[in-house]
């Protein structure tokens, strides 16, 4: 699953359907709020979303589609 969405609902639905999913993660606690699936990859940076480059996000999306 790849989408540009606000809010956690779609990522949790994708995890429940066991779809390969990339979640660009912000500052919330991932151990509590992350979607529960082995196929969900979290992409985050210690300094927050501004620490992630567009190129890095697209690279991860390509890896999701072409494992």
Coordinates of C-alpha atoms in Angstrom, one line a residue:
X1 CA 0.0 0.0 0.0
X2 CA 1.3 3.4 -0.9
X3 CA -0.7 6.5 -0.3
X4 CA -0.3 10.1 0.8
X5 CA -2.8 10.2 3.7
X6 CA -3.3 12.0 7.0
X7 CA -4.3 9.9 9.9
X8 CA -3.5 6.3 10.9
X9 CA -6.6 4.6 9.7
X10 CA -5.5 3.5 6.2
X11 CA -2.1 2.2 7.4
X12 CA -3.8 0.1 10.1
X13 CA -6.3 -1.2 7.5
X14 CA -3.4 -2.1 5.1
X15 CA -1.7 -3.9 8.0
X16 CA -4.9 -5.8 8.8
X17 CA -5.1 -6.9 5.2
X18 CA -1.4 -7.9 5.3
X19 CA -0.4 -5.6 2.4
X20 CA 3.2 -4.4 2.1
X21 CA 3.1 -0.9 3.5
X22 CA 5.4 2.0 4.0
X23 CA 4.5 4.4 6.8
X24 CA 6.4 7.7 7.0
X25 CA 6.4 8.0 10.8
X26 CA 6.4 11.2 12.8
X27 CA 7.1 11.9 16.5
X28 CA 4.5 9.6 18.1
X29 CA 5.6 6.5 20.0
X30 CA 5.9 3.7 17.5
X31 CA 5.8 0.9 20.1
X32 CA 2.3 1.9 21.0
X33 CA 0.8 3.3 17.7
X34 CA 2.5 1.5 14.8
X35 CA 0.4 -0.8 12.6
X36 CA 0.8 -4.4 13.6
X37 CA 2.1 -6.4 10.7
X38 CA 5.4 -7.9 9.6
X39 CA 4.9 -6.3 6.2
X40 CA 4.7 -2.7 7.5
X41 CA 7.9 -0.8 7.2
X42 CA 8.3 2.4 9.3
X43 CA 10.4 5.2 7.9
X44 CA 11.4 7.8 10.4
X45 CA 14.2 10.1 11.4
X46 CA 15.3 11.0 14.9
X47 CA 14.9 14.7 14.1
X48 CA 11.4 14.2 12.8
X49 CA 9.8 14.3 9.3
X50 CA 12.0 17.2 8.2
X51 CA 15.0 14.8 8.5
X52 CA 13.7 12.6 5.7
X53 CA 14.5 13.5 2.1
X54 CA 12.1 13.0 -0.7
X55 CA 14.7 10.8 -2.5
X56 CA 14.8 8.5 0.6
X57 CA 11.1 8.1 0.7
X58 CA 10.9 7.3 -3.0
X59 CA 13.7 4.8 -2.7
X60 CA 11.8 3.0 0.1
X61 CA 8.6 3.0 -2.1
X62 CA 10.6 1.4 -5.0
X63 CA 11.9 -1.2 -2.6
X64 CA 8.4 -1.9 -1.4
X65 CA 7.2 -2.5 -5.0
X66 CA 10.3 -4.4 -6.1
X67 CA 11.6 -6.4 -3.2

